[in-house]
PDB file of C-alpha atoms in Angstrom:
ATOM      1  CA  MET A 451      19.910   8.031  -7.911  1.00 60.00           C
ATOM      2  CA  PRO A 452      22.826   5.925  -9.276  1.00 68.00           C
ATOM      3  CA  GLU A 453      23.060   2.358  -7.971  1.00 67.00           C
ATOM      4  CA  ASP A 454      26.486   2.906  -6.394  1.00 70.00           C
ATOM      5  CA  ASP A 455      25.075   5.896  -4.504  1.00 79.00           C
ATOM      6  CA  LEU A 456      22.112   3.770  -3.336  1.00 80.00           C
ATOM      7  CA  GLU A 457      24.502   1.074  -2.039  1.00 81.00           C
ATOM      8  CA  ARG A 458      26.557   3.713  -0.238  1.00 82.00           C
ATOM      9  CA  LEU A 459      23.467   5.184   1.422  1.00 81.00           C
ATOM     10  CA  ILE A 460      22.185   1.764   2.528  1.00 78.00           C
ATOM     11  CA  ALA A 461      25.615   0.895   3.946  1.00 78.00           C
ATOM     12  CA  ALA A 462      25.782   4.226   5.773  1.00 78.00           C
ATOM     13  CA  HIS A 463      22.258   3.714   7.113  1.00 74.00           C
ATOM     14  CA  LEU A 464      23.152   0.263   8.436  1.00 70.00           C
ATOM     15  CA  ASP A 465      26.195   1.780  10.149  1.00 72.00           C
ATOM     16  CA  ASP A 466      24.058   4.625  11.630  1.00 70.00           C
ATOM     17  CA  ALA A 467      26.126   7.196   9.744  1.00 76.00           C
ATOM     18  CA  LEU A 468      23.556   8.911   7.493  1.00 73.00           C
ATOM     19  CA  ALA A 469      23.368  12.674   7.412  1.00 81.00           C
ATOM     20  CA  PRO A 470      19.803  14.116   7.569  1.00 75.00           C
ATOM     21  CA  ASP A 471      19.757  15.026   3.872  1.00 79.00           C
ATOM     22  CA  GLU A 472      21.067  11.574   2.941  1.00 80.00           C
ATOM     23  CA  ALA A 473      18.406   9.919   5.096  1.00 74.00           C
ATOM     24  CA  ALA A 474      15.710  11.916   3.315  1.00 74.00           C
ATOM     25  CA  ARG A 475      17.066  10.847  -0.099  1.00 80.00           C
ATOM     26  CA  LEU A 476      17.194   7.193   0.948  1.00 76.00           C
ATOM     27  CA  HIS A 477      13.665   7.243   2.385  1.00 73.00           C
ATOM     28  CA  ALA A 478      12.312   8.824  -0.805  1.00 74.00           C
ATOM     29  CA  ARG A 479      14.016   6.171  -2.955  1.00 77.00           C
ATOM     30  CA  LEU A 480      12.663   3.337  -0.795  1.00 72.00           C
ATOM     31  CA  ARG A 481       9.123   4.718  -0.991  1.00 68.00           C
ATOM     32  CA  MET A 482       9.172   4.826  -4.802  1.00 72.00           C
ATOM     33  CA  ASP A 483      11.456   1.933  -5.787  1.00 74.00           C
ATOM     34  CA  GLY A 484      10.548  -1.678  -5.060  1.00 70.00           C
ATOM     35  CA  GLU A 485      13.968  -2.889  -6.205  1.00 76.00           C
ATOM     36  CA  ALA A 486      15.646  -0.619  -3.637  1.00 73.00           C
ATOM     37  CA  ARG A 487      13.473  -2.132  -0.912  1.00 70.00           C
ATOM     38  CA  ARG A 488      14.469  -5.637  -2.035  1.00 73.00           C
ATOM     39  CA  LEU A 489      18.140  -4.644  -1.857  1.00 77.00           C
ATOM     40  CA  LEU A 490      17.630  -3.422   1.700  1.00 70.00           C
ATOM     41  CA  ILE A 491      15.954  -6.696   2.686  1.00 71.00           C
ATOM     42  CA  ALA A 492      18.803  -8.707   1.154  1.00 71.00           C
ATOM     43  CA  ALA A 493      21.347  -6.564   2.962  1.00 70.00           C
ATOM     44  CA  ALA A 494      19.457  -6.971   6.236  1.00 62.00           C
ATOM     45  CA  ARG A 495      19.355 -10.743   5.959  1.00 63.00           C
ATOM     46  CA  GLN A 496      23.023 -10.963   5.071  1.00 66.00           C
ATOM     47  CA  ALA A 497      24.125  -8.594   7.815  1.00 60.00           C
ATOM     48  CA  ALA A 498      22.017 -10.375  10.420  1.00 56.00           C
ATOM     49  CA  THR A 499      23.978 -13.612   9.833  1.00 53.00           C
ATOM     50  CA  LEU A 500      27.355 -12.025  10.663  1.00 52.00           C
ATOM     51  CA  PRO A 501      27.148 -12.404  14.464  1.00 50.00           C
ATOM     52  CA  ARG A 502      25.911 -15.994  14.133  1.00 49.00           C
ATOM     53  CA  LEU A 503      28.768 -16.924  11.795  1.00 50.00           C
ATOM     54  CA  ALA A 504      31.270 -15.353  14.163  1.00 51.00           C
ATOM     55  CA  LEU A 505      29.884 -17.308  17.122  1.00 49.00           C
ATOM     56  CA  GLU A 506      29.966 -20.555  15.155  1.00 54.00           C
ATOM     57  CA  HIS A 507      33.581 -19.872  14.199  1.00 54.00           C
ATOM     58  CA  ASP A 508      34.533 -19.215  17.842  1.00 55.00           C
ATOM     59  CA  ALA A 509      32.708 -22.351  18.987  1.00 51.00           C
ATOM     60  CA  ARG A 510      34.503 -24.509  16.426  1.00 58.00           C
ATOM     61  CA  ALA A 511      37.848 -23.008  17.441  1.00 57.00           C
ATOM     62  CA  ALA A 512      37.205 -23.857  21.123  1.00 55.00           C
ATOM     63  CA  VAL A 513      36.636 -27.580  20.444  1.00 54.00           C
ATOM     64  CA  PRO A 514      39.907 -29.594  20.463  1.00 59.00           C
ATOM     65  CA  PRO A 515      40.532 -31.670  17.348  1.00 58.00           C
ATOM     66  CA  PRO A 516      39.854 -35.450  17.573  1.00 56.00           C
ATOM     67  CA  ALA A 517      42.716 -37.894  18.078  1.00 57.00           C
ATOM     68  CA  HIS A 518      42.360 -39.249  14.559  1.00 57.00           C
ATOM     69  CA  PRO A 519      40.850 -36.473  12.484  1.00 55.00           C
ATOM     70  CA  PRO A 520      38.799 -37.551   9.482  1.00 57.00           C
ATOM     71  CA  GLU A 521      39.834 -36.852   5.965  1.00 60.00           C
ATOM     72  CA  PRO A 522      39.590 -33.103   5.367  1.00 57.00           C
ATOM     73  CA  GLU A 523      36.630 -31.981   3.339  1.00 59.00           C
ATOM     74  CA  ALA A 524      36.743 -29.335   0.694  1.00 55.00           C
ATOM     75  CA  ALA A 525      36.010 -25.955   2.176  1.00 54.00           C
ATOM     76  CA  PRO A 526      32.684 -24.563   1.024  1.00 56.00           C
ATOM     77  CA  VAL A 527      32.864 -21.700  -1.391  1.00 49.00           C
ATOM     78  CA  ARG A 528      31.123 -18.666  -0.012  1.00 53.00           C
ATOM     79  CA  PRO A 529      29.883 -15.966  -2.368  1.00 51.00           C
ATOM     80  CA  ARG A 530      31.591 -12.626  -2.115  1.00 47.00           C
ATOM     81  CA  ALA A 531      29.566 -10.331   0.105  1.00 47.00           C
ATOM     82  CA  PRO A 532      28.260  -7.389  -1.930  1.00 48.00           C
ATOM     83  CA  TRP A 533      27.993  -5.228   1.214  1.00 47.00           C
ATOM     84  CA  ARG A 534      30.875  -4.190   3.455  1.00 47.00           C
ATOM     85  CA  TRP A 535      30.366  -2.628   6.863  1.00 43.00           C
ATOM     86  CA  PRO A 536      31.480  -3.148  10.476  1.00 46.00           C
ATOM     87  CA  ALA A 537      30.089  -6.206  12.249  1.00 42.00           C
ATOM     88  CA  ALA A 538      28.358  -3.902  14.750  1.00 42.00           C
ATOM     89  CA  ALA A 539      25.967  -2.908  11.977  1.00 43.00           C
ATOM     90  CA  ALA A 540      24.434  -6.405  11.917  1.00 41.00           C
ATOM     91  CA  VAL A 541      22.343  -5.840  15.011  1.00 39.00           C
ATOM     92  CA  PHE A 542      21.404  -2.362  13.763  1.00 38.00           C
ATOM     93  CA  ILE A 543      20.025  -3.673  10.478  1.00 40.00           C
ATOM     94  CA  ALA A 544      17.978  -6.342  12.232  1.00 38.00           C
ATOM     95  CA  THR A 545      16.299  -3.836  14.557  1.00 38.00           C
ATOM     96  CA  VAL A 546      16.247  -0.593  12.564  1.00 40.00           C
ATOM     97  CA  GLY A 547      16.787  -1.380   8.891  1.00 43.00           C
ATOM     98  CA  ILE A 548      13.795  -3.694   8.553  1.00 40.00           C
ATOM     99  CA  GLY A 549      11.702  -1.326  10.670  1.00 41.00           C
ATOM    100  CA  MET A 550      12.479   1.523   8.265  1.00 41.00           C
ATOM    101  CA  LEU A 551      11.553  -0.705   5.344  1.00 41.00           C
ATOM    102  CA  ILE A 552       8.189  -1.496   6.882  1.00 37.00           C
ATOM    103  CA  ARG A 553       7.491   2.175   7.572  1.00 38.00           C
ATOM    104  CA  THR A 554       8.456   3.386   4.112  1.00 37.00           C
ATOM    105  CA  ALA A 555       6.761   0.630   2.080  1.00 37.00           C
ATOM    106  CA  PRO A 556       3.367   1.703   0.670  1.00 38.00           C
ATOM    107  CA  PRO A 557       0.581   0.495   2.882  1.00 40.00           C
ATOM    108  CA  PRO A 558      -1.571  -2.343   1.555  1.00 47.00           C
ATOM    109  CA  PHE A 559      -5.112  -1.388   0.540  1.00 55.00           C
ATOM    110  CA  ASP A 560      -8.211  -3.529   0.854  1.00 79.00           C
ATOM    111  CA  LEU A 561     -10.168  -2.089  -2.098  1.00 86.00           C
ATOM    112  CA  ARG A 562     -10.566  -4.247  -5.196  1.00 88.00           C
ATOM    113  CA  VAL A 563     -12.722  -4.236  -8.328  1.00 90.00           C
ATOM    114  CA  ASP A 564     -14.395  -7.182 -10.060  1.00 90.00           C
ATOM    115  CA  GLY A 565     -16.487  -7.332 -13.206  1.00 89.00           C
ATOM    116  CA  LEU A 566     -16.482  -5.745 -16.635  1.00 85.00           C
ATOM    117  CA  ALA A 567     -14.338  -2.688 -15.993  1.00 87.00           C
ATOM    118  CA  GLN A 568     -11.302  -0.904 -17.354  1.00 89.00           C
ATOM    119  CA  ILE A 569      -8.828   0.188 -14.675  1.00 89.00           C
ATOM    120  CA  ALA A 570      -6.432   3.106 -15.108  1.00 89.00           C
ATOM    121  CA  HIS A 571      -3.871   2.848 -12.312  1.00 85.00           C
ATOM    122  CA  HIS A 572      -2.590   6.248 -11.215  1.00 79.00           C
ATOM    123  CA  ALA A 573       0.440   5.247  -9.108  1.00 68.00           C
ATOM    124  CA  ALA A 574       3.627   4.603 -11.062  1.00 57.00           C
ATOM    125  CA  ASP A 575       4.632   1.783  -8.680  1.00 52.00           C
ATOM    126  CA  SER A 576       1.150   0.234  -8.481  1.00 57.00           C
ATOM    127  CA  SER A 577       1.112  -3.559  -8.478  1.00 59.00           C
ATOM    128  CA  GLY A 578      -1.752  -3.465 -10.975  1.00 63.00           C
ATOM    129  CA  GLY A 579      -4.455  -6.127 -11.081  1.00 75.00           C
ATOM    130  CA  PRO A 580      -7.787  -5.719  -9.264  1.00 83.00           C
ATOM    131  CA  TRP A 581      -6.413  -3.899  -6.201  1.00 85.00           C
ATOM    132  CA  LEU A 582      -7.088  -0.167  -6.211  1.00 87.00           C
ATOM    133  CA  HIS A 583      -5.194   2.800  -4.798  1.00 87.00           C
ATOM    134  CA  ALA A 584      -6.037   6.473  -4.464  1.00 87.00           C
ATOM    135  CA  GLY A 585      -6.017   8.108  -7.902  1.00 90.00           C
ATOM    136  CA  ASP A 586      -7.121   5.007  -9.822  1.00 91.00           C
ATOM    137  CA  ARG A 587     -10.047   5.353 -12.246  1.00 93.00           C
ATOM    138  CA  ILE A 588     -12.604   2.637 -13.112  1.00 93.00           C
ATOM    139  CA  THR A 589     -14.728   2.792 -16.266  1.00 94.00           C
ATOM    140  CA  THR A 590     -17.511   0.436 -17.366  1.00 94.00           C
ATOM    141  CA  THR A 591     -19.089   0.157 -20.821  1.00 92.00           C
ATOM    142  CA  THR A 592     -21.420  -2.803 -21.393  1.00 90.00           C
ATOM    143  CA  GLY A 593     -21.554  -4.369 -17.944  1.00 87.00           C
ATOM    144  CA  PRO A 594     -21.414  -3.582 -14.239  1.00 91.00           C
ATOM    145  CA  ALA A 595     -18.422  -3.778 -11.908  1.00 92.00           C
ATOM    146  CA  THR A 596     -18.207  -4.143  -8.144  1.00 93.00           C
ATOM    147  CA  LEU A 597     -15.816  -2.267  -5.875  1.00 92.00           C
ATOM    148  CA  SER A 598     -15.463  -3.898  -2.469  1.00 92.00           C
ATOM    149  CA  TRP A 599     -13.609  -3.319   0.786  1.00 88.00           C
ATOM    150  CA  THR A 600     -13.335  -7.000   1.549  1.00 82.00           C
ATOM    151  CA  HIS A 601     -12.419  -6.754   5.246  1.00 83.00           C
ATOM    152  CA  GLU A 602     -15.661  -4.964   6.153  1.00 84.00           C
ATOM    153  CA  GLY A 603     -18.201  -5.933   3.483  1.00 85.00           C
ATOM    154  CA  THR A 604     -18.729  -2.477   1.967  1.00 89.00           C
ATOM    155  CA  ARG A 605     -19.633  -2.728  -1.742  1.00 91.00           C
ATOM    156  CA  LEU A 606     -20.218  -0.219  -4.552  1.00 93.00           C
ATOM    157  CA  GLU A 607     -21.799  -1.619  -7.728  1.00 94.00           C
ATOM    158  CA  LEU A 608     -20.960   0.620 -10.676  1.00 94.00           C
ATOM    159  CA  GLY A 609     -23.517   0.424 -13.479  1.00 93.00           C
ATOM    160  CA  PRO A 610     -22.824   0.186 -17.244  1.00 93.00           C
ATOM    161  CA  ASP A 611     -21.489   3.277 -19.024  1.00 94.00           C
ATOM    162  CA  SER A 612     -20.170   4.724 -15.755  1.00 94.00           C
ATOM    163  CA  SER A 613     -16.902   6.195 -14.558  1.00 95.00           C
ATOM    164  CA  LEU A 614     -15.575   6.488 -11.013  1.00 94.00           C
ATOM    165  CA  SER A 615     -12.254   7.599  -9.519  1.00 94.00           C
ATOM    166  CA  VAL A 616     -10.839   6.707  -6.101  1.00 91.00           C
ATOM    167  CA  GLU A 617      -9.822   9.759  -4.053  1.00 92.00           C
ATOM    168  CA  VAL A 618      -9.206   8.089  -0.666  1.00 88.00           C
ATOM    169  CA  ALA A 619      -8.962   4.297  -0.615  1.00 84.00           C
ATOM    170  CA  SER A 620      -8.787   3.504   3.111  1.00 80.00           C
ATOM    171  CA  GLY A 621      -9.900   4.995   6.407  1.00 80.00           C
ATOM    172  CA  ALA A 622     -12.421   7.724   5.535  1.00 85.00           C
ATOM    173  CA  LYS A 623     -13.110   6.377   2.039  1.00 89.00           C
ATOM    174  CA  ARG A 624     -13.949   8.820  -0.763  1.00 92.00           C
ATOM    175  CA  VAL A 625     -14.826   8.160  -4.412  1.00 94.00           C
ATOM    176  CA  ARG A 626     -15.944  10.482  -7.199  1.00 95.00           C
ATOM    177  CA  LEU A 627     -18.769   9.348  -9.492  1.00 95.00           C
ATOM    178  CA  GLU A 628     -18.006  11.166 -12.737  1.00 95.00           C
ATOM    179  CA  ARG A 629     -20.628   9.547 -14.989  1.00 93.00           C
ATOM    180  CA  GLY A 630     -23.409   6.976 -14.734  1.00 94.00           C
ATOM    181  CA  ALA A 631     -24.817   5.338 -11.631  1.00 94.00           C
ATOM    182  CA  LEU A 632     -23.899   3.188  -8.657  1.00 94.00           C
ATOM    183  CA  GLN A 633     -25.594   1.222  -5.904  1.00 93.00           C
ATOM    184  CA  ALA A 634     -23.909   1.125  -2.515  1.00 91.00           C
ATOM    185  CA  GLU A 635     -24.135  -1.166   0.484  1.00 91.00           C
ATOM    186  CA  VAL A 636     -22.027   0.318   3.260  1.00 88.00           C
ATOM    187  CA  ALA A 637     -21.173  -1.572   6.431  1.00 87.00           C
ATOM    188  CA  HIS A 638     -21.249   0.314   9.723  1.00 85.00           C
ATOM    189  CA  GLN A 639     -18.180   2.555   9.769  1.00 80.00           C
ATOM    190  CA  PRO A 640     -15.798   3.391  12.637  1.00 76.00           C
ATOM    191  CA  ALA A 641     -15.653   6.902  14.070  1.00 70.00           C
ATOM    192  CA  ASP A 642     -12.717   7.827  11.800  1.00 70.00           C
ATOM    193  CA  GLY A 643     -14.169   6.049   8.763  1.00 75.00           C
ATOM    194  CA  GLY A 644     -17.200   6.578   6.564  1.00 85.00           C
ATOM    195  CA  VAL A 645     -17.824   6.585   2.828  1.00 90.00           C
ATOM    196  CA  THR A 646     -18.315   9.718   0.732  1.00 92.00           C
ATOM    197  CA  ILE A 647     -19.679   9.647  -2.833  1.00 94.00           C
ATOM    198  CA  VAL A 648     -18.858  12.892  -4.666  1.00 93.00           C
ATOM    199  CA  THR A 649     -20.826  13.908  -7.784  1.00 93.00           C
ATOM    200  CA  PRO A 650     -20.663  17.086  -9.921  1.00 92.00           C
ATOM    201  CA  PHE A 651     -23.724  18.374  -8.024  1.00 91.00           C
ATOM    202  CA  GLY A 652     -22.822  17.525  -4.430  1.00 91.00           C
ATOM    203  CA  ARG A 653     -21.736  14.696  -2.177  1.00 90.00           C
ATOM    204  CA  VAL A 654     -23.344  11.855  -0.250  1.00 91.00           C
ATOM    205  CA  GLU A 655     -21.880  11.113   3.179  1.00 87.00           C
ATOM    206  CA  VAL A 656     -22.553   7.648   4.565  1.00 85.00           C
ATOM    207  CA  VAL A 657     -22.005   5.900   7.888  1.00 72.00           C
ATOM    208  CA  GLY A 658     -23.805   2.623   7.127  1.00 75.00           C
ATOM    209  CA  THR A 659     -26.713   2.057   4.741  1.00 85.00           C
ATOM    210  CA  ARG A 660     -27.887   0.817   1.353  1.00 86.00           C
ATOM    211  CA  PHE A 661     -28.614   3.451  -1.292  1.00 88.00           C
ATOM    212  CA  ALA A 662     -28.295   4.367  -4.988  1.00 90.00           C
ATOM    213  CA  VAL A 663     -26.913   7.413  -6.806  1.00 90.00           C
ATOM    214  CA  GLN A 664     -27.704   8.403 -10.400  1.00 90.00           C
ATOM    215  CA  ILE A 665     -26.092  11.337 -12.235  1.00 90.00           C
ATOM    216  CA  GLN A 666     -28.467  13.105 -14.621  1.00 86.00           C
ATOM    217  CA  GLU A 667     -28.075  16.099 -16.888  1.00 83.00           C
ATOM    218  CA  HIS A 668     -28.933  18.761 -14.329  1.00 83.00           C
ATOM    219  CA  GLY A 669     -28.580  16.980 -11.012  1.00 87.00           C
ATOM    220  CA  SER A 670     -28.090  13.763  -9.051  1.00 86.00           C
ATOM    221  CA  THR A 671     -30.795  11.413  -7.776  1.00 90.00           C
ATOM    222  CA  VAL A 672     -30.262   9.599  -4.466  1.00 89.00           C
ATOM    223  CA  SER A 673     -32.613   6.912  -3.141  1.00 90.00           C
ATOM    224  CA  VAL A 674     -32.152   5.262   0.262  1.00 89.00           C
ATOM    225  CA  GLU A 675     -33.251   1.684   0.822  1.00 88.00           C
ATOM    226  CA  ARG A 676     -31.951   1.268   4.375  1.00 86.00           C
ATOM    227  CA  GLY A 677     -30.388   3.594   6.931  1.00 86.00           C
ATOM    228  CA  ALA A 678     -29.760   7.273   6.187  1.00 84.00           C
ATOM    229  CA  VAL A 679     -27.356   9.443   4.204  1.00 86.00           C
ATOM    230  CA  ARG A 680     -26.384  13.102   4.466  1.00 84.00           C
ATOM    231  CA  LEU A 681     -26.622  15.127   1.232  1.00 86.00           C
ATOM    232  CA  VAL A 682     -24.395  18.183   0.792  1.00 88.00           C
ATOM    233  CA  ALA A 683     -24.966  20.357  -2.294  1.00 86.00           C
ATOM    234  CA  ALA A 684     -22.003  21.461  -4.384  1.00 84.00           C
ATOM    235  CA  ALA A 685     -23.254  25.070  -4.324  1.00 82.00           C
ATOM    236  CA  ALA A 686     -21.966  27.034  -1.353  1.00 81.00           C
ATOM    237  CA  GLY A 687     -24.464  28.105   1.281  1.00 81.00           C
ATOM    238  CA  GLN A 688     -26.956  25.270   0.727  1.00 83.00           C
ATOM    239  CA  PRO A 689     -27.970  23.416   3.920  1.00 86.00           C
ATOM    240  CA  ALA A 690     -27.211  19.712   4.257  1.00 86.00           C
ATOM    241  CA  VAL A 691     -30.175  17.332   4.005  1.00 86.00           C
ATOM    242  CA  LEU A 692     -30.588  14.062   5.912  1.00 85.00           C
ATOM    243  CA  LEU A 693     -32.201  11.494   3.621  1.00 84.00           C
ATOM    244  CA  GLU A 694     -33.710   8.522   5.438  1.00 85.00           C
ATOM    245  CA  SER A 695     -34.936   5.096   4.377  1.00 86.00           C
ATOM    246  CA  GLY A 696     -37.749   5.167   1.804  1.00 85.00           C
ATOM    247  CA  TYR A 697     -36.869   8.610   0.377  1.00 83.00           C
TER     248      TYR A 697
END
């Protein structure tokens, strides 16, 4: 989308004059483009000052001048406003424009990785660093790495020579162990939460426990230290197995 078209769409949005197809284009651009979101914030801040400046101007005009006015001061130079719209749009941007920005911005995730790991970020607009999003892949070679949901204390320790990809990063969390081994300590999960470890041979569904998973040539080994996990085989028709502490 050309920049002049983006400015036109933002201005039309602030004036509540977007057609449905234009609104869809603007929302898509804001979801994918951090610079577009910054432009909207700047426009919101600037537009929100218009009513205040008008009131200050009216208040100054209502005050009679002093009997002996002081020496006139040089008028401040104001930068040219890059956005032009009716003053009525100022209130609209303060209440709706910022709200749309908050709704369309990618949600923050709480999953991070620490240790000796290589991270391949999947999202084109990912902020990078240790914070992980759905689609990211983590690979270890000589040392372990720890994935943690810091707000709840859930930790996955990925062993050396292992590879794991994040399928769902928040809520009902889901990761795929592609190679190697991991140890997991899962905090008690809410009703809509839980952690699922997927392997080539099945999946481990967890609601709160400490356990380990090891991928081998012809299968996966799961050992439970505390709590219980539910094992679901990859082959269709196989019954699920509840694996309790000590097994």
